[in-house]
mmCIF file of N, CA and C in Angstrom:
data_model
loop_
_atom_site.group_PDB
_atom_site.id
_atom_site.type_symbol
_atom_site.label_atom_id
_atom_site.label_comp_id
_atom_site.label_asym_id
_atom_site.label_seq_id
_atom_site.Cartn_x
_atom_site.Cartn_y
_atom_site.Cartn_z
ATOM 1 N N UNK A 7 17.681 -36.116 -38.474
ATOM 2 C CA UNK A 7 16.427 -36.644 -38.997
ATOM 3 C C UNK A 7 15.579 -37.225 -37.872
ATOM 4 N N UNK A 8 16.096 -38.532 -36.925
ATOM 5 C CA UNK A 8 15.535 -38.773 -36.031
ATOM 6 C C UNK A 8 14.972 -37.594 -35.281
ATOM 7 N N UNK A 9 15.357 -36.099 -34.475
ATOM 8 C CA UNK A 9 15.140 -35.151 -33.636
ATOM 9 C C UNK A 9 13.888 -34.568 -34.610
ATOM 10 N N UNK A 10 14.224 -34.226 -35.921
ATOM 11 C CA UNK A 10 12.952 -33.694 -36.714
ATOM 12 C C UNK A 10 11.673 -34.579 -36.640
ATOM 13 N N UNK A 11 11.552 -36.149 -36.489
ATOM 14 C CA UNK A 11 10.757 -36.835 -36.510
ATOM 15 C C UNK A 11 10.063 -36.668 -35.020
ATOM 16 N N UNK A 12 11.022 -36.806 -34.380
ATOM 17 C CA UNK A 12 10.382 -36.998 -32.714
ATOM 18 C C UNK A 12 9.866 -35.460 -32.450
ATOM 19 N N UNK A 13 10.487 -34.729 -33.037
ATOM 20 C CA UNK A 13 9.576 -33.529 -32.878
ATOM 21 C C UNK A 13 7.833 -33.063 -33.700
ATOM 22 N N UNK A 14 8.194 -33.246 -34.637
ATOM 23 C CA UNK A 14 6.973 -33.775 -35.590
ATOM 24 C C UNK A 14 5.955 -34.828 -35.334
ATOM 25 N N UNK A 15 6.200 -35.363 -34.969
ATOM 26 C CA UNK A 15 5.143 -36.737 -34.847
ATOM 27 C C UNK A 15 5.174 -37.286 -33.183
ATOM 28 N N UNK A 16 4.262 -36.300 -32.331
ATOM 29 C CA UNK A 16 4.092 -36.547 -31.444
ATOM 30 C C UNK A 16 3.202 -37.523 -31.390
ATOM 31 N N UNK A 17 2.193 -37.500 -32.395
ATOM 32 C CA UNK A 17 1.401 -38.122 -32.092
ATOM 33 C C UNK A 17 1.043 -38.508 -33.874
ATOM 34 N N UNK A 18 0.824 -40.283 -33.469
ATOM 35 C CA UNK A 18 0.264 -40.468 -35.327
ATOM 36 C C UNK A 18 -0.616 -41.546 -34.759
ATOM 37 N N UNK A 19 -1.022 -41.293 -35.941
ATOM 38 C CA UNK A 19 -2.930 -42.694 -35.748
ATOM 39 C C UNK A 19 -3.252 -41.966 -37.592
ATOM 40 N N UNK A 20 -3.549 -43.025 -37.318
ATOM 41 C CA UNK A 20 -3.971 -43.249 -38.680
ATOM 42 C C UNK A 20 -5.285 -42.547 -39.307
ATOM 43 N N UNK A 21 -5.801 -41.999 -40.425
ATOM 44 C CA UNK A 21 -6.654 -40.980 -40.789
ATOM 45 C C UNK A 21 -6.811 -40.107 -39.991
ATOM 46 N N UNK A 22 -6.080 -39.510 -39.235
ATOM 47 C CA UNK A 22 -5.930 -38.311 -38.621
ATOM 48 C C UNK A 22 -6.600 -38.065 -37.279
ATOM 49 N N UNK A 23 -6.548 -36.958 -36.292
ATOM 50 C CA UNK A 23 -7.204 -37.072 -34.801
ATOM 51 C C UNK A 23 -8.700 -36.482 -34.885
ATOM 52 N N UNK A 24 -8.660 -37.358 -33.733
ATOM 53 C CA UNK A 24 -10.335 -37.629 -33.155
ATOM 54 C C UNK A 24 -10.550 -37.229 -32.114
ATOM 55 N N UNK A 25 -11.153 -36.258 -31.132
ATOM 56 C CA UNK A 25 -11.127 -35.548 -30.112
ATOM 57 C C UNK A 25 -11.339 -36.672 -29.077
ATOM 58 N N UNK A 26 -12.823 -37.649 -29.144
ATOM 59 C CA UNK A 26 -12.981 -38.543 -28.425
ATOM 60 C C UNK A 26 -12.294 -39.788 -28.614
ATOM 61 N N UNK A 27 -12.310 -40.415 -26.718
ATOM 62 C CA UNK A 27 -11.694 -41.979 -26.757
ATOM 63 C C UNK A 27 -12.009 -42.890 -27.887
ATOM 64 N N UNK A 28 -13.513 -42.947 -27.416
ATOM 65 C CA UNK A 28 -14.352 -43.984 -28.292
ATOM 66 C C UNK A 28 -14.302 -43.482 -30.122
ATOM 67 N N UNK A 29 -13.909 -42.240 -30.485
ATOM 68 C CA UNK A 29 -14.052 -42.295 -32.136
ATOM 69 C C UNK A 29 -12.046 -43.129 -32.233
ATOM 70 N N UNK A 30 -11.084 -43.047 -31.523
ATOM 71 C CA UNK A 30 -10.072 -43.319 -31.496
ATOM 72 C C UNK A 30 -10.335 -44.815 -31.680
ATOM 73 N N UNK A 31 -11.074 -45.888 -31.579
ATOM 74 C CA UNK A 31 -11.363 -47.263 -31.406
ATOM 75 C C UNK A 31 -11.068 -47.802 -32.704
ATOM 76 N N UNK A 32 -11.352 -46.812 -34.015
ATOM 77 C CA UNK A 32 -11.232 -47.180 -35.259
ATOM 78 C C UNK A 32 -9.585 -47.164 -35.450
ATOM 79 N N UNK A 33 -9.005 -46.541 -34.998
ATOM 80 C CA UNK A 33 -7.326 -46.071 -35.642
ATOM 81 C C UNK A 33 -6.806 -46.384 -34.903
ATOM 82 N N UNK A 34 -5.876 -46.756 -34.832
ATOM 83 C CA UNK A 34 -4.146 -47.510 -34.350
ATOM 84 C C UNK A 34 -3.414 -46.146 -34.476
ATOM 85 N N UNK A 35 -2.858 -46.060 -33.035
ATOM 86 C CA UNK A 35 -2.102 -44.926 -32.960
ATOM 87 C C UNK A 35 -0.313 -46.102 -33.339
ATOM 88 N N UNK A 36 0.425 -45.022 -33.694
ATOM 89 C CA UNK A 36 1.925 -45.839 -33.705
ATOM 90 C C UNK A 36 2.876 -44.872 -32.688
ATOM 91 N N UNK A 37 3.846 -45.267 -32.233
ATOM 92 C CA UNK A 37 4.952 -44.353 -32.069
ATOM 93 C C UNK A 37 5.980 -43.692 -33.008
ATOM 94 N N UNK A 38 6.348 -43.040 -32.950
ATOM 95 C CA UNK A 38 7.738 -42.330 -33.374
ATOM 96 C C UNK A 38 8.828 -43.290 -33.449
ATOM 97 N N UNK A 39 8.861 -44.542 -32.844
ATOM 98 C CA UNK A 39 9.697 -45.234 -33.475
ATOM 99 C C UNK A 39 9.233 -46.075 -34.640
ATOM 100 N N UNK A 40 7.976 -46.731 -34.379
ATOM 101 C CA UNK A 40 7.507 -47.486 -35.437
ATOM 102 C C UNK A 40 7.387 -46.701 -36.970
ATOM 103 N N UNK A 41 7.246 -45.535 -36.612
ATOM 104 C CA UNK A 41 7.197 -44.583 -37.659
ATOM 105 C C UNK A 41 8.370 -44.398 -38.409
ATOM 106 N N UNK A 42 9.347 -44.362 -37.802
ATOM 107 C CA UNK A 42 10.811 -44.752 -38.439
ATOM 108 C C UNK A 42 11.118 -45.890 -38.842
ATOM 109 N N UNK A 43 10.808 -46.837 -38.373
ATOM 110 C CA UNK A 43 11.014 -47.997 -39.288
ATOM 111 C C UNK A 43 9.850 -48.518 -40.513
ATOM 112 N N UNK A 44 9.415 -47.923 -40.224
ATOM 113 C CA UNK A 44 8.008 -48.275 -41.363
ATOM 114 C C UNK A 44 8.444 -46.717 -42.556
ATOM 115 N N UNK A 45 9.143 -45.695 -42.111
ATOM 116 C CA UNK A 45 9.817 -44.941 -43.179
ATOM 117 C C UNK A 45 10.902 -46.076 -44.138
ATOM 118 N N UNK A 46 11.814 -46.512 -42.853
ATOM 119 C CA UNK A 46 12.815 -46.995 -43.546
ATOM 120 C C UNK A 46 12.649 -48.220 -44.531
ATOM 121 N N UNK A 47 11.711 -48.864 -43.792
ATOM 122 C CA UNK A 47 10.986 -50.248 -44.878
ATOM 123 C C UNK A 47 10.722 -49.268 -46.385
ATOM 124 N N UNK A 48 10.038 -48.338 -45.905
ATOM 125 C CA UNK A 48 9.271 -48.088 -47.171
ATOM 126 C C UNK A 48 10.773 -47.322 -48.411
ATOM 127 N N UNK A 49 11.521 -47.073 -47.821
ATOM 128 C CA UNK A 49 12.329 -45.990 -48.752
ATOM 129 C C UNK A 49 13.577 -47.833 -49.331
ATOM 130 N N UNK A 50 13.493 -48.975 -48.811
ATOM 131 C CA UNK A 50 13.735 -49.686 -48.872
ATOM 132 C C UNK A 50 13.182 -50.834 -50.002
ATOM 133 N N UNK A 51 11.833 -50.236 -50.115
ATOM 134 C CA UNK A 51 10.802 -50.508 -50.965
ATOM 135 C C UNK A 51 9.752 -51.632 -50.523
ATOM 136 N N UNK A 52 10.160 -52.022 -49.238
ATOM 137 C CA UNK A 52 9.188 -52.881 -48.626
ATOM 138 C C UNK A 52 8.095 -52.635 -47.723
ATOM 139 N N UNK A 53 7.828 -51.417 -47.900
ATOM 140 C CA UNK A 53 6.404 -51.051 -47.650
ATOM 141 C C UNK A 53 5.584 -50.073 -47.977
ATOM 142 N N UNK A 54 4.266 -49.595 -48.936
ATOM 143 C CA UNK A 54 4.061 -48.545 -48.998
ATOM 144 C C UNK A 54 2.680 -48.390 -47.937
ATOM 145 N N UNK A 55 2.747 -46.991 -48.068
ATOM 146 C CA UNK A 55 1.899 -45.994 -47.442
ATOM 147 C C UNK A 55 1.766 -44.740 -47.358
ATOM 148 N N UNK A 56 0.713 -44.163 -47.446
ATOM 149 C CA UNK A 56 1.197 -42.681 -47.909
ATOM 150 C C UNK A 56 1.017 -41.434 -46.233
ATOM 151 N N UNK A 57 2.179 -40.516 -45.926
ATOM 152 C CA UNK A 57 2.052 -40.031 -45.099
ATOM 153 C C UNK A 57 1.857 -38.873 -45.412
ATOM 154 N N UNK A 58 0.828 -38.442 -44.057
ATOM 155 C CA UNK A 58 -0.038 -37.330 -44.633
ATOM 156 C C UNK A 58 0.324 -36.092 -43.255
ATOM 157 N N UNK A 59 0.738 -35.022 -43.573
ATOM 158 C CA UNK A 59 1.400 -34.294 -42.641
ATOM 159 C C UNK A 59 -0.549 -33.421 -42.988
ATOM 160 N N UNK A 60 -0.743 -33.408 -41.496
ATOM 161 C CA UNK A 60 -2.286 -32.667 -41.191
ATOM 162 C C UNK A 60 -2.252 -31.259 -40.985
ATOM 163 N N UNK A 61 -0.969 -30.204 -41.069
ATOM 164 C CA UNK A 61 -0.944 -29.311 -40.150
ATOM 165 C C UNK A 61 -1.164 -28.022 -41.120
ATOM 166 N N UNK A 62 -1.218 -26.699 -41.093
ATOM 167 C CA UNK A 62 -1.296 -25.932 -42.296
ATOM 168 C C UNK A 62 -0.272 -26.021 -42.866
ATOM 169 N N UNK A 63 -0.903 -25.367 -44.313
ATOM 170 C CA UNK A 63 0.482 -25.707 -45.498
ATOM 171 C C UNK A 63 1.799 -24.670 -45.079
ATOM 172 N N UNK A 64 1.448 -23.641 -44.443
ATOM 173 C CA UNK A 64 3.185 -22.547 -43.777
ATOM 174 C C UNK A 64 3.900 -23.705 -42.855
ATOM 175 N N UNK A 65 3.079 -24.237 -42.342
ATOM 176 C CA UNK A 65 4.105 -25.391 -40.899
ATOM 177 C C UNK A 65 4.620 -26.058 -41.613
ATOM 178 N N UNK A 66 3.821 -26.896 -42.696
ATOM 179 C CA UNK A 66 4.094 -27.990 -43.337
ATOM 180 C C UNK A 66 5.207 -27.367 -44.172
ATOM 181 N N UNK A 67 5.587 -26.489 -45.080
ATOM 182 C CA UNK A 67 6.976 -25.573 -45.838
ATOM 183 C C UNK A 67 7.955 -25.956 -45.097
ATOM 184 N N UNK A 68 7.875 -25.814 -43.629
ATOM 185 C CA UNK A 68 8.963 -25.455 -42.718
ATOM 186 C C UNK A 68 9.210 -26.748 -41.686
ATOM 187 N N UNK A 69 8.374 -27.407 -41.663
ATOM 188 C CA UNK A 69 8.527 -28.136 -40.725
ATOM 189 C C UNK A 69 7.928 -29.489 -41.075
ATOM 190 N N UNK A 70 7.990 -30.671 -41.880
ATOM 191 C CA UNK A 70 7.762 -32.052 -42.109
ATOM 192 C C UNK A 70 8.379 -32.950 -42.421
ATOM 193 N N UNK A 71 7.769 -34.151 -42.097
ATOM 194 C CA UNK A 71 8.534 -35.016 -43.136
ATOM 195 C C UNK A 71 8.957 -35.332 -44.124
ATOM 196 N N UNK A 72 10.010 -35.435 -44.331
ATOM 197 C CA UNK A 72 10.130 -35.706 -46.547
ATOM 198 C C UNK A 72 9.268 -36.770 -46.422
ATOM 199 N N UNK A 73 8.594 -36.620 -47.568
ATOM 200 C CA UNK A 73 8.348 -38.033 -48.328
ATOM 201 C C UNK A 73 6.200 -37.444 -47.681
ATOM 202 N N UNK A 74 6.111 -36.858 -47.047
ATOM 203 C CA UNK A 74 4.825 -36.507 -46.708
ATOM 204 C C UNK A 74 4.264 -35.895 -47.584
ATOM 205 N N UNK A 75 2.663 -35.424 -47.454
ATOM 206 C CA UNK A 75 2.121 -34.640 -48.295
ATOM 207 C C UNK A 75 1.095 -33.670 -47.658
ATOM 208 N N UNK A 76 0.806 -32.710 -48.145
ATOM 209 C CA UNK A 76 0.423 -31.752 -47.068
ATOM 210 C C UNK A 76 -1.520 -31.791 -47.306
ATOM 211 N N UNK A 77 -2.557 -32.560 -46.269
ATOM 212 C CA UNK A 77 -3.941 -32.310 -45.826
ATOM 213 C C UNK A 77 -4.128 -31.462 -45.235
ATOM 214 N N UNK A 78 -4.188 -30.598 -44.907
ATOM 215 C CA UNK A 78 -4.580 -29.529 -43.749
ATOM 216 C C UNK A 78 -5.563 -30.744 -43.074
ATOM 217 N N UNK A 79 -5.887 -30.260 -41.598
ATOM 218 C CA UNK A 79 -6.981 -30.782 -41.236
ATOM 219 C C UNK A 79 -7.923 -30.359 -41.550
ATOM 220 N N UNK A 80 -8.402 -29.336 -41.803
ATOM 221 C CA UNK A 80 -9.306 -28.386 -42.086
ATOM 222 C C UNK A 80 -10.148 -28.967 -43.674
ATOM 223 N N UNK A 81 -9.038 -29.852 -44.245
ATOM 224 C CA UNK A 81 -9.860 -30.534 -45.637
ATOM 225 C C UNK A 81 -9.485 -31.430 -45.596
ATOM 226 N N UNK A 82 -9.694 -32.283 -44.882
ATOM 227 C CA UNK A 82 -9.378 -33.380 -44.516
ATOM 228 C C UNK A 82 -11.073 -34.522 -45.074
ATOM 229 N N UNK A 83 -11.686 -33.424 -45.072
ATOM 230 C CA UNK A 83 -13.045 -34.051 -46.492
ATOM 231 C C UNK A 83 -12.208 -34.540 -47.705
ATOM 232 N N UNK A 84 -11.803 -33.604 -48.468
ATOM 233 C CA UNK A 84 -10.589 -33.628 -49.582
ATOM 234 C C UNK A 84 -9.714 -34.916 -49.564
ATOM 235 N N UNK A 85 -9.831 -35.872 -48.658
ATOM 236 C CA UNK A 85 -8.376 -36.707 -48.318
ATOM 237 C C UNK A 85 -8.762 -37.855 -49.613
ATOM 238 N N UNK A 86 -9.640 -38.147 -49.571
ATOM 239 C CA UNK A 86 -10.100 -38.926 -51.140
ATOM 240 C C UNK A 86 -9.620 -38.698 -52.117
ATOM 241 N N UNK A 87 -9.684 -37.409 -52.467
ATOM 242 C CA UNK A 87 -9.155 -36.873 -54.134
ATOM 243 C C UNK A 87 -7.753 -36.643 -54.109
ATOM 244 N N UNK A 88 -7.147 -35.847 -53.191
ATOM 245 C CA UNK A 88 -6.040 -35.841 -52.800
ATOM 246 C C UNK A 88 -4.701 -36.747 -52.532
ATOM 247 N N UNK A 89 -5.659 -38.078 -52.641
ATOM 248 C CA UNK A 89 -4.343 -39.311 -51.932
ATOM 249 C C UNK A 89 -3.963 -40.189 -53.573
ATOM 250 N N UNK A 90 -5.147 -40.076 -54.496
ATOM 251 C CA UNK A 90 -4.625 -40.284 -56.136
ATOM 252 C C UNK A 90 -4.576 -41.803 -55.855
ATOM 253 N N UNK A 91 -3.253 -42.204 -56.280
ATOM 254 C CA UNK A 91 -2.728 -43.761 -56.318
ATOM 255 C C UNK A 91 -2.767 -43.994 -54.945
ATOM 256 N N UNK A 92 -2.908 -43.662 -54.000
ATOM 257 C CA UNK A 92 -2.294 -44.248 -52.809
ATOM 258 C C UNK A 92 -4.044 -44.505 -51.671
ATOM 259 N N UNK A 93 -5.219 -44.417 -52.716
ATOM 260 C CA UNK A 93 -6.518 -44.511 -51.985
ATOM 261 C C UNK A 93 -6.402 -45.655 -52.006
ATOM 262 N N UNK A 94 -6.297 -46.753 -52.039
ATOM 263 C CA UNK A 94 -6.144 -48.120 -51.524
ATOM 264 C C UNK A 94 -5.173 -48.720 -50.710
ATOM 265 N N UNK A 95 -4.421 -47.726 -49.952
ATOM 266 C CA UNK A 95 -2.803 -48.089 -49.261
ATOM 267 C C UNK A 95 -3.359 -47.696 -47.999
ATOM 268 N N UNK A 96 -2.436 -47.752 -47.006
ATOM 269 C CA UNK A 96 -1.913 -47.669 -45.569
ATOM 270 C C UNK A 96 -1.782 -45.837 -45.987
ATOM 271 N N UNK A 97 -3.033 -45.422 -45.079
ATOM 272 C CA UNK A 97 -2.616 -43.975 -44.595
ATOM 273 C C UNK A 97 -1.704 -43.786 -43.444
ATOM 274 N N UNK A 98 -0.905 -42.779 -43.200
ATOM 275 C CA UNK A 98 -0.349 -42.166 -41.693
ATOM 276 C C UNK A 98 -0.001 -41.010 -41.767
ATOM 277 N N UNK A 99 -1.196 -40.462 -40.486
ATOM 278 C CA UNK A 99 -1.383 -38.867 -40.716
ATOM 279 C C UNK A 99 -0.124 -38.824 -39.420
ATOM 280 N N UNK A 100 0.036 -37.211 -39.453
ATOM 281 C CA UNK A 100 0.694 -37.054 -38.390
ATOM 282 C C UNK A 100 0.550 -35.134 -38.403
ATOM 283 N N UNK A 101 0.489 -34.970 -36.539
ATOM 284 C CA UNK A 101 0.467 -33.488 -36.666
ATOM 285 C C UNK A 101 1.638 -33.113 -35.795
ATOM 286 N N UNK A 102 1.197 -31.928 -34.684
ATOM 287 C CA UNK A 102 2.299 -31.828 -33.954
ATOM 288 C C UNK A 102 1.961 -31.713 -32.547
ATOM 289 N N UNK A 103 1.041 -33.335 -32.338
ATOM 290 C CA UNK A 103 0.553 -33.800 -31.014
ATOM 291 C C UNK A 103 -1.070 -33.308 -30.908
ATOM 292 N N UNK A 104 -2.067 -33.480 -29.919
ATOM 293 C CA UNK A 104 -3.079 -33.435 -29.628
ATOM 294 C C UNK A 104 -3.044 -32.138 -28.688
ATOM 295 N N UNK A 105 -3.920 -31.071 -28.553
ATOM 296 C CA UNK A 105 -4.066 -29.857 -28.033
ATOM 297 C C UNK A 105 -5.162 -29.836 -27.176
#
């Protein structure tokens, strides 16, 4: 689980990536470890947030986190209607690093 995570989540920040420094100013990037413990809080029940795997839905089949849900980036407009109960929570997107 840990190796699937560290492979997956090279990179997380919150509502998803931003090409520029300065649009990055809004979002808190985390690590791959914080990301594991903020899983484990949550499956613990002491924290929610909803994680949002950004990548297409074939990667996402084959390759995510449990407990994620699949945005493409590509509709990432969509992330409103899509997040249901969890539009007032702690987002954390995650892809498979910055390109």
């Amino acid at each position: 689980m840990v190796k699937r995570i560290t492979t997956l989540a090279l990179l997380l920040i919150l509502t998803g990536l931003v090409p520029s420094a300065r649009g990055l100013e809004r979002f808190e990037i985390i690590t791959t470890q914080e990301l594991q413990r903020m899983l484990t809080e949550r499956a613990a029940g002491n924290q929610d947030f909803a994680l949002v795997n950004t990548l297409d839905a074939l990667i996402y089949e084959h390759l995510s986190i449990p407990g994620s849900i699949n945005i493409p980036w590509s509709r990432v407009a969509d992330l409103t209607d899509r997040l249901g109960s969890y539009r007032n929570r702690l987002v954390v997107t995650y892809c498979m690093g910055y390109r």
